[in-house]
mmCIF file of C-alpha atoms in Angstrom:
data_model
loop_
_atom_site.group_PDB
_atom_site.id
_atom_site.type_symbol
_atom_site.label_atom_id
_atom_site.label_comp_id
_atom_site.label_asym_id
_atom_site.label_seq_id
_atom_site.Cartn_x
_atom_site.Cartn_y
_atom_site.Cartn_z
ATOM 1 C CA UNK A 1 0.000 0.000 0.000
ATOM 2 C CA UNK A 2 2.859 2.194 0.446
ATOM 3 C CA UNK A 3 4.013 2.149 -2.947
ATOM 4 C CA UNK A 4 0.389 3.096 -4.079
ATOM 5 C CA UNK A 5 0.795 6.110 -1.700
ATOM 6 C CA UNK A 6 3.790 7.204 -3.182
ATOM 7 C CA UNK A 7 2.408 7.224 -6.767
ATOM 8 C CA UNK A 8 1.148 10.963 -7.606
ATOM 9 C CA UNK A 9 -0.029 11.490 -10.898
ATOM 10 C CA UNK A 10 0.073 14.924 -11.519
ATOM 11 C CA UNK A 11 3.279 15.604 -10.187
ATOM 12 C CA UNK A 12 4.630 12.713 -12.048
ATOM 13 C CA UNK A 13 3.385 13.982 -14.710
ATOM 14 C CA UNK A 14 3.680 17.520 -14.789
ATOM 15 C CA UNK A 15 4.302 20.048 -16.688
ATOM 16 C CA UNK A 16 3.646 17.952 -19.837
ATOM 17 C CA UNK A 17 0.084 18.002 -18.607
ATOM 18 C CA UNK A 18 -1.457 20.512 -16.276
ATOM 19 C CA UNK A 19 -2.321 18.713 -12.648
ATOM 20 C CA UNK A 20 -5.912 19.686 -12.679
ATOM 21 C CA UNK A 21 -5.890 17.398 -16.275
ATOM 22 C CA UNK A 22 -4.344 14.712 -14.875
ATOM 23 C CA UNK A 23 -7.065 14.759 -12.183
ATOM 24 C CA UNK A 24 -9.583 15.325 -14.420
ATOM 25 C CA UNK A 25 -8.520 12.115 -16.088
ATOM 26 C CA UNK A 26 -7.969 9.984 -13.243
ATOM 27 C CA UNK A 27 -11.490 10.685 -12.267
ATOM 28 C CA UNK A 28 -13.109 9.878 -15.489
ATOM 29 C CA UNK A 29 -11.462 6.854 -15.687
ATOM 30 C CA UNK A 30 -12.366 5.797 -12.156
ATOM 31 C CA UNK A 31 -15.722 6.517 -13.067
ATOM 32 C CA UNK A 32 -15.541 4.730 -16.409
ATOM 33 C CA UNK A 33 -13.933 1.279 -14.598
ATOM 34 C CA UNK A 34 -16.851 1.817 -11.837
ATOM 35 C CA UNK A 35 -19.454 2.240 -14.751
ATOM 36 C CA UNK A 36 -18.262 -1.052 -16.585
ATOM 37 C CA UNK A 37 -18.657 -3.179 -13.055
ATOM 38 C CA UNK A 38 -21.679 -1.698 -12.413
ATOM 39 C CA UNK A 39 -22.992 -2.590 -16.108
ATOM 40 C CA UNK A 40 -21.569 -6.562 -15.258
ATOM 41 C CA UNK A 41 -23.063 -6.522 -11.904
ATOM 42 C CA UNK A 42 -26.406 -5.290 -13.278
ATOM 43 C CA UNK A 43 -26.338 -8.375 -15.652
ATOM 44 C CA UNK A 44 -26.608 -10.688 -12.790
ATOM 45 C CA UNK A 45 -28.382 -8.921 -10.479
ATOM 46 C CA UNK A 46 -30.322 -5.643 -11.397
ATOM 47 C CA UNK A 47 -30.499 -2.603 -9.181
ATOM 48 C CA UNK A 48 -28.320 -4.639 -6.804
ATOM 49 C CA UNK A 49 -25.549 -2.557 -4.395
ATOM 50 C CA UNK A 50 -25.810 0.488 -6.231
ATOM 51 C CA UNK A 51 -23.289 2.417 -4.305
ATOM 52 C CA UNK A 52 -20.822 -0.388 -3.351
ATOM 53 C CA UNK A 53 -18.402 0.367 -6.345
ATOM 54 C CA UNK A 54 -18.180 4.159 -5.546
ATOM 55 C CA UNK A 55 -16.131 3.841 -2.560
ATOM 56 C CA UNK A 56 -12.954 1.946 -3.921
ATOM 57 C CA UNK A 57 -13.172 4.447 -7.042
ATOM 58 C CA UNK A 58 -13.278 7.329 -5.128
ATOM 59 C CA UNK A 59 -10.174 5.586 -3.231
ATOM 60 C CA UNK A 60 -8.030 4.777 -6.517
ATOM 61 C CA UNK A 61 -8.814 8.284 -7.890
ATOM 62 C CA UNK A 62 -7.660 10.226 -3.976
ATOM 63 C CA UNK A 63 -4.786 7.387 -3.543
ATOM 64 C CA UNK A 64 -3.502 8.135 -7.484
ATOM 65 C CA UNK A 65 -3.918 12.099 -7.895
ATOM 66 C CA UNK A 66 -5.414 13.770 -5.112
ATOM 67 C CA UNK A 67 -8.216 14.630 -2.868
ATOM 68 C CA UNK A 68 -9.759 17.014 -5.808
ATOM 69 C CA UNK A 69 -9.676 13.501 -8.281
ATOM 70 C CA UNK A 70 -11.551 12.092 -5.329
ATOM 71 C CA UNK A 71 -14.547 14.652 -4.759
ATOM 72 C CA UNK A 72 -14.576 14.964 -8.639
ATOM 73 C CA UNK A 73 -14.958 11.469 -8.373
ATOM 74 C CA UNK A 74 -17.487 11.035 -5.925
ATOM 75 C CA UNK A 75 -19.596 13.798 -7.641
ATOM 76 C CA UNK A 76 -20.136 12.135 -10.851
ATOM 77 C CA UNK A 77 -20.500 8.621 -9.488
ATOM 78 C CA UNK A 78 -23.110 9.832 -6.666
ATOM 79 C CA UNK A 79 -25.023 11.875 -9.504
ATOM 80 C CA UNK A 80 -25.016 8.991 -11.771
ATOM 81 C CA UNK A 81 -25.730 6.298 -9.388
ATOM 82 C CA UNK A 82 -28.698 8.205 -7.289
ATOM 83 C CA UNK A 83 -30.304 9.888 -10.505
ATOM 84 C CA UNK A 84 -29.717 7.013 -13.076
ATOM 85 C CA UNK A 85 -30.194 4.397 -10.974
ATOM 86 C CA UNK A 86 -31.858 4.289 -7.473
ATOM 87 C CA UNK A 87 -34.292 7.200 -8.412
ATOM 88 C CA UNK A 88 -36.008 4.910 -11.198
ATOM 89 C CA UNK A 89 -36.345 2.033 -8.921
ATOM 90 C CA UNK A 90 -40.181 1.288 -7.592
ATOM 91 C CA UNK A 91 -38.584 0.024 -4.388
ATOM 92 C CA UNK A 92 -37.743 4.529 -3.601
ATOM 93 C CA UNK A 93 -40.052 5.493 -1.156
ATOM 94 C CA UNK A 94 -40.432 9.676 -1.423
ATOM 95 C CA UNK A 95 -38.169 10.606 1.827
ATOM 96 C CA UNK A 96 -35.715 7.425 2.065
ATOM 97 C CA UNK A 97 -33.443 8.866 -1.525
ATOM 98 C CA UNK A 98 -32.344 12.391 0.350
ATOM 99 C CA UNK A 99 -31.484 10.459 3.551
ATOM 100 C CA UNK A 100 -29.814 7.914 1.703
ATOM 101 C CA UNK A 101 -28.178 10.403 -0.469
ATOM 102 C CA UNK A 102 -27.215 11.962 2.625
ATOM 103 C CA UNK A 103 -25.333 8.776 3.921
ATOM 104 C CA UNK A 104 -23.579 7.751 1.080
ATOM 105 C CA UNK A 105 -22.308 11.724 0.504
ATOM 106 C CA UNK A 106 -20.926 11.208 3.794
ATOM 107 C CA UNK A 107 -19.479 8.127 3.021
ATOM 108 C CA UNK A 108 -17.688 9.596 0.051
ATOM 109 C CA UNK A 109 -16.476 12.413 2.370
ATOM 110 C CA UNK A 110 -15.255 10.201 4.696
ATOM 111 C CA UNK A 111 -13.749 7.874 2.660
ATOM 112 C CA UNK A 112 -11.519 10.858 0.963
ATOM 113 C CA UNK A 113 -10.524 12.076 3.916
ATOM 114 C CA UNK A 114 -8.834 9.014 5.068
ATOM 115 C CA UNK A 115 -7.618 8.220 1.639
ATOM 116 C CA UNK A 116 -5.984 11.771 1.461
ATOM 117 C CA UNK A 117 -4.601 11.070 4.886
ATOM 118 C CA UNK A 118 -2.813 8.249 4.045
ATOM 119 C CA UNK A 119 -1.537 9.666 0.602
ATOM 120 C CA UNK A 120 0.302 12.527 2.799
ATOM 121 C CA UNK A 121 1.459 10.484 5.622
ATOM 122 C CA UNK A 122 2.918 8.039 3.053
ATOM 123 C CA UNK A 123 4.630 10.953 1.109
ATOM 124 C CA UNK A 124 5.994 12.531 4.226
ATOM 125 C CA UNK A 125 7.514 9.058 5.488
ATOM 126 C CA UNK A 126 8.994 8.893 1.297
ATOM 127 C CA UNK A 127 10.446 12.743 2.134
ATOM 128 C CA UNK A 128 12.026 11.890 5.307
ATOM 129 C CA UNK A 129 13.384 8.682 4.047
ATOM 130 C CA UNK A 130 14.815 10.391 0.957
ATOM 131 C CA UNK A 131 16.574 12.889 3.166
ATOM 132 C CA UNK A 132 18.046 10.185 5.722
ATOM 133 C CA UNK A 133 19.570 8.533 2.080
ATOM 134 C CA UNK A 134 20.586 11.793 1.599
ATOM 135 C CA UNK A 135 22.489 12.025 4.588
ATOM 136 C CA UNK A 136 23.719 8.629 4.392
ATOM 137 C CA UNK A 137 25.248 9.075 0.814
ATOM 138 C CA UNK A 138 26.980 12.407 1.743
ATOM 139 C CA UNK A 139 28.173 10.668 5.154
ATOM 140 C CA UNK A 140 29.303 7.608 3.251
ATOM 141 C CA UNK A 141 30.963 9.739 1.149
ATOM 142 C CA UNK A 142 33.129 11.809 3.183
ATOM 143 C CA UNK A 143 33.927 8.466 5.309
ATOM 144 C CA UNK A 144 35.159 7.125 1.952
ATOM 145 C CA UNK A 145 37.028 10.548 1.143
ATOM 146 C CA UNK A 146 38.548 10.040 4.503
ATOM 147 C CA UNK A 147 39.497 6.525 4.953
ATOM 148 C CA UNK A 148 41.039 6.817 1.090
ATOM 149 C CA UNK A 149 43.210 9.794 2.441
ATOM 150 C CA UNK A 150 44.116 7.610 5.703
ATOM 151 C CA UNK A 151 45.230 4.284 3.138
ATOM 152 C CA UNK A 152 47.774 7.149 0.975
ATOM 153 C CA UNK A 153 49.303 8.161 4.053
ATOM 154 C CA UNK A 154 49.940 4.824 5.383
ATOM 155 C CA UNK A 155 51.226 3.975 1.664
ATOM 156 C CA UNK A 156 53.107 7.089 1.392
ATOM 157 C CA UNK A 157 54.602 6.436 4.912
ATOM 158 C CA UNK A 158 55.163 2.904 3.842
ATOM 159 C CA UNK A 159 56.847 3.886 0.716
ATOM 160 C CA UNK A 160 59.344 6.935 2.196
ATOM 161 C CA UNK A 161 60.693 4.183 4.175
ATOM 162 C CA UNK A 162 61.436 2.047 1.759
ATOM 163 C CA UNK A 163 63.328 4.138 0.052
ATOM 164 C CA UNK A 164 65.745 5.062 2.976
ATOM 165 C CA UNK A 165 66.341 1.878 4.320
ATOM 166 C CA UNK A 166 69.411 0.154 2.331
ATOM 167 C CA UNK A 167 68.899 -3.662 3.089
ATOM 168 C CA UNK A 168 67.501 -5.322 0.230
ATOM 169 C CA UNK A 169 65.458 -7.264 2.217
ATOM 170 C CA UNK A 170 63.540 -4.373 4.737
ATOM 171 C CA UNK A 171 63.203 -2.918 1.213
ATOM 172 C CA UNK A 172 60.974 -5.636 -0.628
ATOM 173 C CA UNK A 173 59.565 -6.478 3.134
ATOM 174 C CA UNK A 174 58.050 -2.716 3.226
ATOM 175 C CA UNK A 175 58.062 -2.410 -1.016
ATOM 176 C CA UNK A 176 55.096 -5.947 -0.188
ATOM 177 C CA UNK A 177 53.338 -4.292 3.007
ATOM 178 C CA UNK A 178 52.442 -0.927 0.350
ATOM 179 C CA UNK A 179 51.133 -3.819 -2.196
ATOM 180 C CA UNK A 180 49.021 -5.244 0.729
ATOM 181 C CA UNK A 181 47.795 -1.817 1.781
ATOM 182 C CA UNK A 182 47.138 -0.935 -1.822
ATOM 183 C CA UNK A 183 45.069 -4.190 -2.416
ATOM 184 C CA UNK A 184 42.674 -3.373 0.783
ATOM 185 C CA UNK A 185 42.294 0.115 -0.202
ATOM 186 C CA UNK A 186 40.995 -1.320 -3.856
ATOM 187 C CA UNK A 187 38.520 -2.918 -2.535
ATOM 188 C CA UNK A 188 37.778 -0.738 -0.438
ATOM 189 C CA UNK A 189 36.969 1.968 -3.396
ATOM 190 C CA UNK A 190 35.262 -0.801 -5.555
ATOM 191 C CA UNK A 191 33.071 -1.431 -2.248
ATOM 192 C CA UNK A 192 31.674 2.154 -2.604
ATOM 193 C CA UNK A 193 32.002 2.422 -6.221
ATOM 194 C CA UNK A 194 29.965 -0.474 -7.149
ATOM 195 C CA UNK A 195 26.708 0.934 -4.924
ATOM 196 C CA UNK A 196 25.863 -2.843 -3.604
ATOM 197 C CA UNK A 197 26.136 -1.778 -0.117
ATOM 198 C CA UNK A 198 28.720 -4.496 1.856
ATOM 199 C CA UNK A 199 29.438 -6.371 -2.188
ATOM 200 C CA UNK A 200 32.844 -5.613 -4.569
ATOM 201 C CA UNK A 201 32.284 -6.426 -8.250
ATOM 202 C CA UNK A 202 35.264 -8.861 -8.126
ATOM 203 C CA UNK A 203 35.743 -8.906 -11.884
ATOM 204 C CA UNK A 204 36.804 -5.574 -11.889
ATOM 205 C CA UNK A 205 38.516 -5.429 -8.597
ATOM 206 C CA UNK A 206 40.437 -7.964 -9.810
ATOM 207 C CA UNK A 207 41.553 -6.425 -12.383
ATOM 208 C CA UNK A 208 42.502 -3.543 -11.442
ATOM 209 C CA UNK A 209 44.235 -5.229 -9.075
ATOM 210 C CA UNK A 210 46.227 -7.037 -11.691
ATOM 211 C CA UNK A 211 46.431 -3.777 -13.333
ATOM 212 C CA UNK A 212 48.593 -2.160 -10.865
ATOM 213 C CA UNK A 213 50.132 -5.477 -9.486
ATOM 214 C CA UNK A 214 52.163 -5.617 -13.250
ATOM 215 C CA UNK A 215 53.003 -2.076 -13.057
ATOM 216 C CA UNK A 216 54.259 -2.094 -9.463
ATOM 217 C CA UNK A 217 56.248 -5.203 -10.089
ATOM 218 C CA UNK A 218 57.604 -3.759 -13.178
ATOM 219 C CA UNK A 219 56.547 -6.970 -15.021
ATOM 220 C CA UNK A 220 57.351 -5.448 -18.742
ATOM 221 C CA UNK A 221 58.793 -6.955 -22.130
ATOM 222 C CA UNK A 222 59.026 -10.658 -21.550
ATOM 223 C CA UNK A 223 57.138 -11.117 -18.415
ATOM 224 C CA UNK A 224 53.559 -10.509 -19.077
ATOM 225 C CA UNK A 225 50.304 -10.409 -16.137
ATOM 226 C CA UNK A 226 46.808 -11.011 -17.455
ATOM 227 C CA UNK A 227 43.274 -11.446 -16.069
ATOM 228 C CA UNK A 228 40.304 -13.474 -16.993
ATOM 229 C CA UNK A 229 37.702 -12.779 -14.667
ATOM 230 C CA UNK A 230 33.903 -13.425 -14.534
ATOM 231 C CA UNK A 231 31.523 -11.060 -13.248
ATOM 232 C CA UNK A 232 30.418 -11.592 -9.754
ATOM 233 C CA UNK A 233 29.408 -9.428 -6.251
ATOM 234 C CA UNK A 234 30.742 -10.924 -3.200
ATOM 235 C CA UNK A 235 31.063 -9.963 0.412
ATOM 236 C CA UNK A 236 33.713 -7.361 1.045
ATOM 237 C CA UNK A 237 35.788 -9.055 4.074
ATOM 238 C CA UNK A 238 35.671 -12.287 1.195
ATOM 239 C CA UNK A 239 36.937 -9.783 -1.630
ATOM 240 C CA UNK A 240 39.670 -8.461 0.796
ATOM 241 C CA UNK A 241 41.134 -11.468 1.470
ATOM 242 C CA UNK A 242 41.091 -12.709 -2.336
ATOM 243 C CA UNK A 243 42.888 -9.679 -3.285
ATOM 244 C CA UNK A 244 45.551 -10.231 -0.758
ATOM 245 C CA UNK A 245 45.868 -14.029 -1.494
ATOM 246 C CA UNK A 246 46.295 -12.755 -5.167
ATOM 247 C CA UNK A 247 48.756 -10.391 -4.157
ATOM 248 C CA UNK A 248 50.920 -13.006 -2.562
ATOM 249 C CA UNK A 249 50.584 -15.172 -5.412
ATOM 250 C CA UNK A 250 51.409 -13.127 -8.014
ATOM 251 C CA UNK A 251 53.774 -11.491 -6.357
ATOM 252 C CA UNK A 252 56.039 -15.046 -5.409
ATOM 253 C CA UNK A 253 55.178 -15.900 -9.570
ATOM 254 C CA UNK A 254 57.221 -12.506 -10.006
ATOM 255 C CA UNK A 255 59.726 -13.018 -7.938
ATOM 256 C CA UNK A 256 60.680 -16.791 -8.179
ATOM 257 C CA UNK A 257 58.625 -18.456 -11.029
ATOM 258 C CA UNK A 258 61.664 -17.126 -13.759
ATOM 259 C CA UNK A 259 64.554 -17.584 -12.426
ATOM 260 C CA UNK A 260 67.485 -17.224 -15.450
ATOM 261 C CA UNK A 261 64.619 -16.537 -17.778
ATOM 262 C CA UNK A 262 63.716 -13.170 -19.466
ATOM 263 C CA UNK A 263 60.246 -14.210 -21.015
ATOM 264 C CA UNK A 264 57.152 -15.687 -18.916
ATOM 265 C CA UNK A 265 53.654 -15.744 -17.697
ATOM 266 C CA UNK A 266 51.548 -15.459 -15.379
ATOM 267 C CA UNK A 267 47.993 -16.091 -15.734
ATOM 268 C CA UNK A 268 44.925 -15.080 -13.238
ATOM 269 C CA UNK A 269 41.509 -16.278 -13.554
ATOM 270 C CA UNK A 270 38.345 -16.250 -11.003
ATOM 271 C CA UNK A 271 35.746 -18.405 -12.632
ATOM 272 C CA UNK A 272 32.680 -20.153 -11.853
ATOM 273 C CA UNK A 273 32.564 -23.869 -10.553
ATOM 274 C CA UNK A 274 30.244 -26.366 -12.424
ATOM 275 C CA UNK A 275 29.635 -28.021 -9.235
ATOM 276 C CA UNK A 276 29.188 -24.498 -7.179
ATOM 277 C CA UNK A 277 31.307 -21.708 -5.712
ATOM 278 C CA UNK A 278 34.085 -20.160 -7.111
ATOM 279 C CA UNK A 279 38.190 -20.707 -8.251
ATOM 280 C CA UNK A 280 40.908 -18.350 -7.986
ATOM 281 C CA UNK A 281 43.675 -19.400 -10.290
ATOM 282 C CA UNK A 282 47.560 -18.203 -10.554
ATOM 283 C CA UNK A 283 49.308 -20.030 -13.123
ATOM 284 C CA UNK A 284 52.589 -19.293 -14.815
ATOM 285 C CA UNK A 285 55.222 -20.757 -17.024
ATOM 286 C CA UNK A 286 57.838 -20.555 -15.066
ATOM 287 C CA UNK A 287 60.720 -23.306 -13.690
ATOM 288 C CA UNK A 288 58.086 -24.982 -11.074
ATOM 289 C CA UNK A 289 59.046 -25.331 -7.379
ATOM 290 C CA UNK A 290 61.916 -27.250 -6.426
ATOM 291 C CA UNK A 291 61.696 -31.056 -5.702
ATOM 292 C CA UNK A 292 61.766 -31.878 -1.545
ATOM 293 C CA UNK A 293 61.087 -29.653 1.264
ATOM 294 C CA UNK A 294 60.705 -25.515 0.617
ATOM 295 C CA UNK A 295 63.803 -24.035 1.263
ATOM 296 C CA UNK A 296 63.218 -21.648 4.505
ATOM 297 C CA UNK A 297 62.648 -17.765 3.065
ATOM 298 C CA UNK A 298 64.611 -14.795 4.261
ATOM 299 C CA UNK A 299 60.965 -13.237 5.221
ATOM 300 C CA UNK A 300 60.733 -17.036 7.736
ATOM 301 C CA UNK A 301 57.577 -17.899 4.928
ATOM 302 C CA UNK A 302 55.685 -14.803 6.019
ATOM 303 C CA UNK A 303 54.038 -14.588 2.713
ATOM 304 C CA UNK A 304 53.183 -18.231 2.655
ATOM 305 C CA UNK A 305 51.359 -17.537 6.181
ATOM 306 C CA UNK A 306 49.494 -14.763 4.922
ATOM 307 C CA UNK A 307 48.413 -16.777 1.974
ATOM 308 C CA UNK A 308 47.236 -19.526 4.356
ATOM 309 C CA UNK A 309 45.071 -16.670 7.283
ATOM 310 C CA UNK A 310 43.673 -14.893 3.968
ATOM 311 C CA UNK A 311 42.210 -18.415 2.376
ATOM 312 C CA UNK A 312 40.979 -19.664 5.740
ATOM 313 C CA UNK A 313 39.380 -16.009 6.247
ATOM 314 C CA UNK A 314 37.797 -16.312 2.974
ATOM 315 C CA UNK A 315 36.384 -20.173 3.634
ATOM 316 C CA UNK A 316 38.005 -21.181 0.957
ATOM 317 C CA UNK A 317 40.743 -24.112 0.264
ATOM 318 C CA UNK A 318 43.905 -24.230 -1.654
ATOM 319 C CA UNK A 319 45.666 -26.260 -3.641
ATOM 320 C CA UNK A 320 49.605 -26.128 -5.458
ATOM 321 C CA UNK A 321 50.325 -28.216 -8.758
ATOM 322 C CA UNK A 322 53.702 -27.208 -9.838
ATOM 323 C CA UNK A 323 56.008 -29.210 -12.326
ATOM 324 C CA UNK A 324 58.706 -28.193 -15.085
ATOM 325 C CA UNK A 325 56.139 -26.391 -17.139
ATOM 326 C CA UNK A 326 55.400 -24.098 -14.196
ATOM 327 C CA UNK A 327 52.986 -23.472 -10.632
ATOM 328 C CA UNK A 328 49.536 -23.203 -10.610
ATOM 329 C CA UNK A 329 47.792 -22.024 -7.727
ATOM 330 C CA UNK A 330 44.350 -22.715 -7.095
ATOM 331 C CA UNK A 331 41.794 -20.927 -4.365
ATOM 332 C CA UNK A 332 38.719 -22.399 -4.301
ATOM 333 C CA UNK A 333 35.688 -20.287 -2.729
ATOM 334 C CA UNK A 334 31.938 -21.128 -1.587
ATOM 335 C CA UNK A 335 29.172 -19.184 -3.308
#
């Protein structure tokens, strides 16, 4: 019933028709649909209820454009239905018509009144929710101007030490921290550019993420990054961590995968299962992992513990095929 409320004709339409038109039309056809069901009734059962079908008319036409649709409504229906109608019927005594008259005027009256009531108690609820959006949107806004401006100074930060410190390793330690803050703050802006409330398009968060992954690893020339990636919204905490598990992937497939080579691949894809949920995959050409146990990693397999918080945070499994054609990575997801 709401929605009926919030339905007004002649401001909808307006100014390509004048409002009093639009009422003018909303009452003759009220009256016309009334006059049609009064026609069918009077097949089955002559001079039976004449004035039931005035009231939900006069409703429709108050609801749909207005009190003044309403009474213009009630004036030709009354008129037609007392004069046409109950007046010719040998069943009229000489004083019951102007009582009855009386009554069903009153009725109509009535019956506008509470219609009309409705129609502006509905449309002030619609104006007060439309300002609250209002307010949301502009707070949203500035909390997504603000936390944006919070993730560039913690990247900036991030980044001015990296470039004083002079071991290689504190270097690509802080040089993966700015990739990590970089891939939350992504999602982060595809969360509120999207508009699906608490959902990140992954297909083009991924992407982007890819996007700026190849540039920030300086993959160029022979070592090429690309993204296949089907559309889908999924939760944002889930679209965090499946950014940051790509980030750690891609970024050991950078860093290890090519070893003495100058030319590679790697290759991302987020598809849809047949039998449900979803796969992340990070292939590439490159030498494959060594035979044996891991050799232990100058970061003590930080990145590999990351990899292993984000898929569990995310619900999702893993699984590592690597031989001498290269490593694929696979992250498989619920729905």
């Amino acid at each position: 019933m709401a929605r009926i409320g919030e339905l007004d004709l002649p401001d909808r339409l307006h100014p390509a028709i004048p409002r009093w038109a639009t009422q003018l039309g909303v009452a003759l056809l009220c009256v016309g649909a009334a006059g049609v069901l009064r026609l069918a009734i009077n097949l089955v059962a002559p001079g039976a209820a004449v004035f039931a079908l005035l009231f939900p008319a006069i409703m429709i036409a108050t609801l749909f454009a207005r009190w003044q649709a309403g009474l213009l409504t009630a004036a030709i229906s009354i008129a037609y239905a007392f004069f046409a109608v109950y007046l010719p019927s040998p069943a009229t005594t000489q004083s019951g018509p102007y009582w009855t008259l009386f009554a069903i005027a009153f009725s109509a009256g009535l019956t506008i009144a509470l219609a009309e009531t409705f129609r502006r108690a509905v449309h002030r609820a619609t104006d007060e929710r439309d300002l609250q959006i209002a307010d949301r949107d502009l707070m949203l806004s500035e909390f997504e101007h603000r936390v944006k401006n919070n993730f560039q100074i913690v990247a900036s930060m991030l980044d001015i030490q990296r470039r004083r410190v002079s071991d290689p390793a504190a270097s690509d330690a802080l040089g993966a921290a700015m990739m990590r803050v970089d891939s939350i703050a992504r999602a982060h802006r595809h969360l509120y550019r999207d508009g699906q409330g608490s959902e990140v398009n992954v297909s083009d968060y991924l992407k982007d993420l890819c996007d700026t992954l190849s540039d920030a690893l300086l993959l160029r020339g022979g070592v090429t990054l690309d993204c296949d990636a089907d559309a889908a919204h999924i939760q944002r905490d889930h679209a965090v961590s499946i950014g940051l598990v790509l980030n750690e992937l891609v970024t050991n497939a950078a860093k290890h995968a090519f070893v003495g080579r100058e030319t590679g691949t790697i290759h991302v894809s987020w598809k849809h299962k047949a039998e449900g949920g979803w796969r992340l995959t990070v292939a590439d050409d490159g030498v494959g992992l060594p035979p044996g146990p891991r050799p232990k990693r100058k970061d003590g397999g930080l990145g590999q513990r990351l990899i292993e918080a984000f898929v569990k945070q995310a619900g999702g499994t893993l699984t590592t095929v690597s031989d001498s054609g290269g490593t694929r990575v696979m992250m498989d997801v619920p729905d």
